[in-house]
Short mmCIF file of C-alpha atoms in Angstrom, two decimals:
data_model
loop_
_atom_site.label_atom_id
_atom_site.label_comp_id
_atom_site.label_asym_id
_atom_site.label_seq_id
_atom_site.Cartn_x
_atom_site.Cartn_y
_atom_site.Cartn_z
CA UNK A 15 5.01 -36.62 -17.86
CA UNK A 16 4.79 -40.54 -18.14
CA UNK A 17 5.64 -42.64 -15.41
CA UNK A 18 7.05 -46.29 -15.86
CA UNK A 19 4.46 -48.94 -14.14
CA UNK A 20 1.57 -46.73 -14.28
CA UNK A 21 -1.48 -47.90 -15.56
CA UNK A 22 -4.36 -45.36 -15.79
CA UNK A 23 -3.42 -41.83 -14.36
CA UNK A 24 -6.00 -39.41 -13.83
CA UNK A 25 -6.18 -35.63 -12.88
CA UNK A 26 -8.69 -33.59 -11.05
CA UNK A 27 -9.58 -30.91 -12.68
CA UNK A 28 -9.83 -26.97 -11.53
CA UNK A 29 -12.66 -25.96 -9.19
CA UNK A 30 -14.33 -24.17 -11.66
CA UNK A 31 -15.15 -26.78 -14.18
CA UNK A 32 -14.96 -29.73 -11.83
CA UNK A 33 -14.07 -33.31 -13.08
CA UNK A 34 -11.40 -35.82 -13.55
CA UNK A 35 -9.59 -36.72 -16.77
CA UNK A 36 -8.30 -39.72 -17.44
CA UNK A 37 -5.50 -40.60 -19.77
CA UNK A 38 -4.02 -43.53 -21.21
CA UNK A 39 -1.24 -45.89 -20.40
CA UNK A 40 0.89 -43.80 -23.23
CA UNK A 41 -0.02 -40.42 -21.07
CA UNK A 42 -2.32 -39.27 -23.81
CA UNK A 43 -6.03 -38.00 -23.51
CA UNK A 44 -8.74 -40.92 -24.33
CA UNK A 45 -10.44 -40.73 -27.77
CA UNK A 46 -13.88 -39.37 -27.56
CA UNK A 47 -15.58 -43.03 -28.32
CA UNK A 48 -13.54 -44.09 -24.68
CA UNK A 49 -14.79 -41.30 -22.72
CA UNK A 50 -18.06 -41.68 -23.90
CA UNK A 51 -17.94 -45.27 -23.07
CA UNK A 52 -16.99 -44.54 -19.61
CA UNK A 53 -19.66 -41.93 -19.15
CA UNK A 54 -22.12 -45.03 -20.23
CA UNK A 55 -20.77 -47.31 -17.62
CA UNK A 56 -21.02 -44.48 -15.07
CA UNK A 57 -24.88 -44.09 -15.71
CA UNK A 58 -25.53 -47.76 -14.82
CA UNK A 59 -26.56 -48.68 -11.49
CA UNK A 60 -23.36 -48.95 -9.11
CA UNK A 61 -22.67 -52.71 -7.68
CA UNK A 62 -21.00 -52.22 -4.37
CA UNK A 63 -18.62 -54.60 -3.20
CA UNK A 64 -16.49 -55.52 -0.20
CA UNK A 65 -13.83 -53.12 0.58
CA UNK A 66 -11.26 -55.85 0.21
CA UNK A 67 -12.03 -56.34 -3.35
CA UNK A 68 -11.53 -52.38 -4.23
CA UNK A 69 -8.23 -51.50 -6.13
CA UNK A 70 -5.55 -49.89 -4.68
CA UNK A 71 -4.40 -46.27 -5.56
CA UNK A 72 -0.68 -45.46 -5.62
CA UNK A 73 0.85 -42.02 -4.63
CA UNK A 74 4.15 -40.97 -6.26
CA UNK A 75 6.36 -39.80 -3.71
CA UNK A 76 8.05 -36.24 -4.38
CA UNK A 77 5.94 -35.76 -7.70
CA UNK A 78 7.03 -32.32 -7.67
CA UNK A 79 10.57 -32.77 -7.43
CA UNK A 80 10.30 -35.12 -10.09
CA UNK A 81 8.48 -33.21 -12.43
CA UNK A 82 10.71 -30.10 -11.94
CA UNK A 83 14.03 -32.56 -13.10
CA UNK A 84 11.70 -33.76 -16.03
CA UNK A 85 11.13 -30.00 -17.23
CA UNK A 86 14.53 -29.23 -16.89
CA UNK A 87 15.68 -32.43 -18.51
CA UNK A 88 13.98 -30.71 -22.10
CA UNK A 89 15.89 -27.69 -21.55
CA UNK A 90 19.47 -28.10 -23.69
CA UNK A 91 22.56 -29.09 -21.00
CA UNK A 92 24.69 -26.77 -23.03
CA UNK A 93 22.45 -23.80 -22.31
CA UNK A 94 21.78 -21.37 -19.45
CA UNK A 95 19.22 -18.83 -18.67
CA UNK A 96 21.87 -16.68 -16.40
CA UNK A 97 21.31 -13.90 -18.13
CA UNK A 98 17.63 -13.37 -18.46
CA UNK A 99 15.36 -11.69 -15.96
CA UNK A 100 11.80 -13.45 -16.31
CA UNK A 101 8.62 -12.88 -14.64
CA UNK A 102 6.52 -15.73 -14.43
CA UNK A 103 2.75 -15.87 -13.71
CA UNK A 104 1.49 -19.09 -12.48
CA UNK A 105 -2.52 -18.36 -12.51
CA UNK A 106 -2.73 -18.67 -8.72
CA UNK A 107 -2.68 -22.59 -10.04
CA UNK A 108 -1.11 -25.98 -10.47
CA UNK A 109 2.42 -24.64 -11.18
CA UNK A 110 2.90 -22.02 -8.57
CA UNK A 111 5.37 -24.02 -6.71
CA UNK A 112 6.86 -25.70 -10.07
CA UNK A 113 7.46 -23.00 -12.75
CA UNK A 114 9.39 -20.52 -10.44
CA UNK A 115 11.81 -23.40 -9.32
CA UNK A 116 12.33 -24.78 -12.82
CA UNK A 117 13.42 -21.25 -14.23
CA UNK A 118 15.68 -20.49 -11.03
CA UNK A 119 17.48 -23.73 -11.18
CA UNK A 120 18.19 -23.21 -15.13
CA UNK A 121 19.79 -19.87 -13.86
CA UNK A 122 17.09 -17.12 -14.57
CA UNK A 123 16.44 -14.29 -12.24
CA UNK A 124 12.80 -14.61 -11.53
CA UNK A 125 9.88 -12.84 -10.39
CA UNK A 126 6.90 -14.89 -9.61
CA UNK A 127 3.29 -13.67 -9.50
CA UNK A 128 0.12 -15.49 -9.21
CA UNK A 129 1.56 -17.48 -6.73
CA UNK A 130 -0.78 -17.44 -3.99
CA UNK A 131 -3.78 -19.86 -4.45
CA UNK A 132 -6.62 -19.73 -2.10
CA UNK A 133 -8.95 -22.43 -3.43
CA UNK A 134 -10.81 -19.88 -5.29
CA UNK A 135 -8.67 -17.56 -7.14
CA UNK A 136 -7.30 -19.52 -9.72
CA UNK A 137 -7.01 -17.76 -13.23
CA UNK A 138 -8.45 -14.75 -11.50
CA UNK A 139 -7.19 -11.47 -13.12
CA UNK A 140 -3.88 -13.60 -13.91
CA UNK A 141 -2.28 -16.52 -15.61
CA UNK A 142 -2.50 -17.33 -19.80
CA UNK A 143 -6.36 -16.38 -19.75
CA UNK A 144 -5.47 -12.71 -18.86
CA UNK A 145 -2.10 -11.15 -19.37
CA UNK A 146 -2.67 -7.80 -18.21
CA UNK A 147 -1.06 -8.00 -15.07
CA UNK A 148 2.15 -10.01 -16.62
CA UNK A 149 2.34 -7.36 -18.77
CA UNK A 150 2.24 -4.52 -16.54
CA UNK A 151 4.94 -6.18 -14.72
CA UNK A 152 7.43 -7.01 -17.27
CA UNK A 153 7.40 -3.61 -17.88
CA UNK A 154 7.80 -2.19 -14.55
CA UNK A 155 10.44 -4.53 -14.01
CA UNK A 156 12.23 -3.93 -17.31
CA UNK A 157 12.21 -7.84 -17.51
CA UNK A 158 13.42 -9.68 -20.74
CA UNK A 159 10.04 -11.33 -21.05
CA UNK A 160 6.99 -12.62 -19.25
CA UNK A 161 5.70 -16.63 -19.30
CA UNK A 162 1.91 -16.76 -18.17
CA UNK A 163 0.66 -20.31 -17.36
CA UNK A 164 -3.04 -21.23 -17.13
CA UNK A 165 -4.36 -22.84 -13.89
CA UNK A 166 -3.71 -26.56 -14.49
CA UNK A 167 -0.50 -25.83 -16.35
CA UNK A 168 -1.18 -27.10 -19.93
CA UNK A 169 -1.22 -23.74 -21.78
CA UNK A 170 1.30 -20.98 -22.02
CA UNK A 171 1.00 -17.28 -23.42
CA UNK A 172 4.22 -14.96 -23.53
CA UNK A 173 4.79 -11.51 -23.41
CA UNK A 174 8.06 -9.84 -25.01
CA UNK A 175 9.97 -6.96 -23.09
CA UNK A 176 7.69 -4.46 -24.73
CA UNK A 177 4.54 -5.73 -23.56
CA UNK A 178 3.30 -7.36 -26.57
CA UNK A 179 1.45 -10.68 -25.98
CA UNK A 180 3.10 -13.85 -27.63
CA UNK A 181 0.12 -16.34 -28.27
CA UNK A 182 0.59 -20.24 -29.02
CA UNK A 183 0.56 -19.48 -32.66
CA UNK A 184 3.55 -17.59 -32.28
CA UNK A 185 4.89 -19.64 -29.79
CA UNK A 186 4.59 -22.89 -32.24
CA UNK A 187 6.46 -20.56 -35.06
CA UNK A 188 9.39 -19.89 -32.84
CA UNK A 189 9.64 -23.66 -31.92
CA UNK A 190 9.16 -24.94 -35.51
CA UNK A 191 11.68 -22.62 -36.75
CA UNK A 192 14.14 -23.39 -34.55
CA UNK A 193 13.68 -27.13 -34.90
CA UNK A 194 14.41 -26.67 -38.76
CA UNK A 195 17.41 -24.81 -38.03
CA UNK A 196 18.36 -27.41 -35.55
CA UNK A 197 17.83 -30.34 -37.83
CA UNK A 198 15.49 -31.66 -35.48
CA UNK A 199 11.66 -31.12 -37.08
CA UNK A 200 10.23 -33.99 -38.48
CA UNK A 201 7.69 -33.52 -40.79
CA UNK A 202 5.28 -30.16 -40.38
CA UNK A 203 3.14 -28.62 -37.87
CA UNK A 204 -0.42 -28.95 -36.70
CA UNK A 205 -2.65 -25.85 -35.94
CA UNK A 206 -6.44 -25.56 -35.94
CA UNK A 207 -9.12 -23.80 -37.63
CA UNK A 208 -8.52 -21.13 -35.51
CA UNK A 209 -5.10 -20.79 -36.03
CA UNK A 210 -3.75 -17.19 -37.56
CA UNK A 211 -3.51 -17.11 -41.32
CA UNK A 212 0.02 -15.27 -40.84
CA UNK A 213 1.19 -18.72 -38.89
CA UNK A 214 0.44 -20.74 -42.08
CA UNK A 215 2.33 -18.21 -44.41
CA UNK A 216 5.05 -17.83 -42.36
CA UNK A 217 5.64 -21.74 -42.03
CA UNK A 218 5.17 -21.88 -45.59
CA UNK A 219 8.07 -19.55 -46.42
CA UNK A 220 10.17 -21.83 -44.44
CA UNK A 221 9.48 -25.03 -46.19
CA UNK A 222 7.21 -26.33 -43.06
CA UNK A 223 4.22 -28.60 -43.95
CA UNK A 224 1.04 -26.99 -42.01
CA UNK A 225 -1.90 -28.81 -41.61
CA UNK A 226 -5.24 -27.68 -39.52
CA UNK A 227 -7.15 -29.68 -36.73
CA UNK A 228 -10.81 -29.28 -35.33
CA UNK A 229 -10.31 -27.02 -32.42
CA UNK A 230 -8.98 -28.93 -29.00
CA UNK A 231 -5.96 -30.25 -27.89
CA UNK A 232 -7.00 -33.64 -28.21
CA UNK A 233 -7.78 -33.24 -32.27
CA UNK A 234 -4.40 -31.48 -32.43
CA UNK A 235 -2.86 -34.71 -31.13
CA UNK A 236 -4.85 -37.07 -33.29
CA UNK A 237 -3.63 -35.15 -36.30
CA UNK A 238 -0.06 -35.38 -35.44
CA UNK A 239 -0.32 -38.94 -34.79
CA UNK A 240 -1.82 -39.00 -38.07
CA UNK A 241 0.51 -37.47 -39.99
CA UNK A 242 3.61 -38.59 -37.96
CA UNK A 243 4.61 -35.07 -36.86
CA UNK A 244 5.87 -33.71 -33.33
CA UNK A 245 4.86 -30.11 -32.96
CA UNK A 246 1.13 -28.86 -32.66
CA UNK A 247 -0.52 -26.03 -30.83
CA UNK A 248 -3.93 -24.05 -30.41
CA UNK A 249 -3.61 -20.24 -30.62
CA UNK A 250 -4.89 -20.17 -26.94
CA UNK A 251 -1.58 -21.67 -25.76
CA UNK A 252 -2.01 -25.21 -25.90
CA UNK A 253 1.16 -26.46 -27.40
CA UNK A 254 2.22 -30.17 -27.96
CA UNK A 255 5.35 -31.41 -28.53
CA UNK A 256 5.55 -34.81 -28.90
CA UNK A 257 9.87 -35.13 -28.82
CA UNK A 258 9.27 -33.73 -25.29
CA UNK A 259 6.10 -35.10 -23.81
CA UNK A 260 2.37 -36.68 -24.40
CA UNK A 261 0.20 -33.75 -24.28
CA UNK A 262 0.07 -30.14 -23.77
CA UNK A 263 2.91 -28.74 -21.02
CA UNK A 264 3.04 -24.79 -20.78
CA UNK A 265 6.35 -25.35 -18.93
CA UNK A 266 8.27 -27.27 -21.37
CA UNK A 267 6.74 -25.38 -24.40
CA UNK A 268 8.16 -21.99 -22.60
CA UNK A 269 11.47 -23.49 -22.17
CA UNK A 270 11.85 -24.25 -25.93
CA UNK A 271 11.09 -20.53 -26.84
CA UNK A 272 13.93 -19.50 -24.22
CA UNK A 273 16.32 -22.06 -25.74
CA UNK A 274 15.90 -20.56 -29.01
CA UNK A 275 16.10 -16.83 -27.43
CA UNK A 276 19.44 -17.97 -25.56
CA UNK A 277 20.86 -20.15 -28.31
CA UNK A 278 20.22 -17.61 -30.95
CA UNK A 279 21.04 -14.20 -28.71
CA UNK A 280 17.51 -12.94 -30.07
CA UNK A 281 14.92 -11.34 -27.94
CA UNK A 282 11.61 -12.77 -28.06
CA UNK A 283 10.17 -9.98 -30.00
CA UNK A 284 12.94 -10.44 -32.38
CA UNK A 285 11.90 -14.39 -32.60
CA UNK A 286 8.40 -13.36 -33.59
CA UNK A 287 9.44 -10.74 -36.12
CA UNK A 288 9.21 -13.29 -38.80
CA UNK A 289 5.59 -13.98 -38.20
CA UNK A 290 3.17 -11.32 -39.27
CA UNK A 291 -0.05 -11.57 -37.46
CA UNK A 292 -3.39 -11.08 -39.56
CA UNK A 293 -6.20 -9.40 -37.53
CA UNK A 294 -9.27 -11.54 -36.48
CA UNK A 295 -12.74 -10.39 -37.27
CA UNK A 296 -15.69 -12.52 -35.63
CA UNK A 297 -18.90 -12.86 -37.09
CA UNK A 298 -22.15 -14.45 -35.44
CA UNK A 299 -24.86 -15.42 -37.75
CA UNK A 300 -28.35 -16.06 -36.28
CA UNK A 301 -29.69 -19.54 -37.93
CA UNK A 302 -33.16 -19.52 -38.46
CA UNK A 303 -35.29 -22.72 -37.81
CA UNK A 304 -35.83 -24.76 -41.21
CA UNK A 305 -39.42 -24.59 -41.16
CA UNK A 306 -39.10 -20.74 -40.96
CA UNK A 307 -36.66 -20.70 -43.81
CA UNK A 308 -38.73 -22.72 -46.13
CA UNK A 309 -41.66 -20.85 -45.41
CA UNK A 310 -39.82 -17.61 -46.23
CA UNK A 311 -38.67 -18.84 -49.29
CA UNK A 312 -42.30 -19.89 -50.43
CA UNK A 313 -43.59 -16.34 -49.48
CA UNK A 314 -40.66 -14.71 -51.44
CA UNK A 315 -41.31 -17.26 -54.67
CA UNK A 316 -45.08 -15.54 -54.45
#
């Protein structure tokens, strides 16, 4: 979420991959060359100055409340979640006191799990990286669907009422198709080298252009900016909607799927039915050193 007047926002990352993420004044991740320049400066000898010469950090008052209102603002005013029963899994992470409130304030009957962070249990058998707990709870509660966010909230994976996993490729398909139906889709959609071929074929049937970027949400964003398009995603659940925000946001992406469900009176399962997922196969190749390959080729020639 962009904040007027902010200069260089930053985010402290989760405990198991500790660090600091800087964002540009536009609210986007910094290019590789800028991050590398910052790293190079950090390697230099540190010069200390008097405390009076240090810069000042500002704190946003009621950041959570502002963000809740921002998320709700991306959901169509004329729609409501009153008839939906939703299980939301917050991965014991950053969204545990945000996502349930957003959904409740939009009218949904919410069952929240993964909302008991203790400082070390983030993403531990919960959240977008492990949806088994969500799948079981959706079925047990006879819920309409489940929404799983990851620890820092920039990824979303969903589960339909039958317990089937709905990944980032399927989420982008639903959002892109709905954008086309509403006449709001500008250009095409960007995936990655890992995007399912079923996504590309399904979008082609709809007449929606599709491009692949390198794996990584920053490269999806770069491709979107290059093409002048608005929608991009990774199958892992990073979904970028440039008409809504400047970077991946799991709550915002999930709300757009919910809007498509409500507007079309369709279940999540039915919304996914127009896209046939292809099975994935992972192959590992052991690459020999160049010298060994040359020696082997010379041996074969003899």
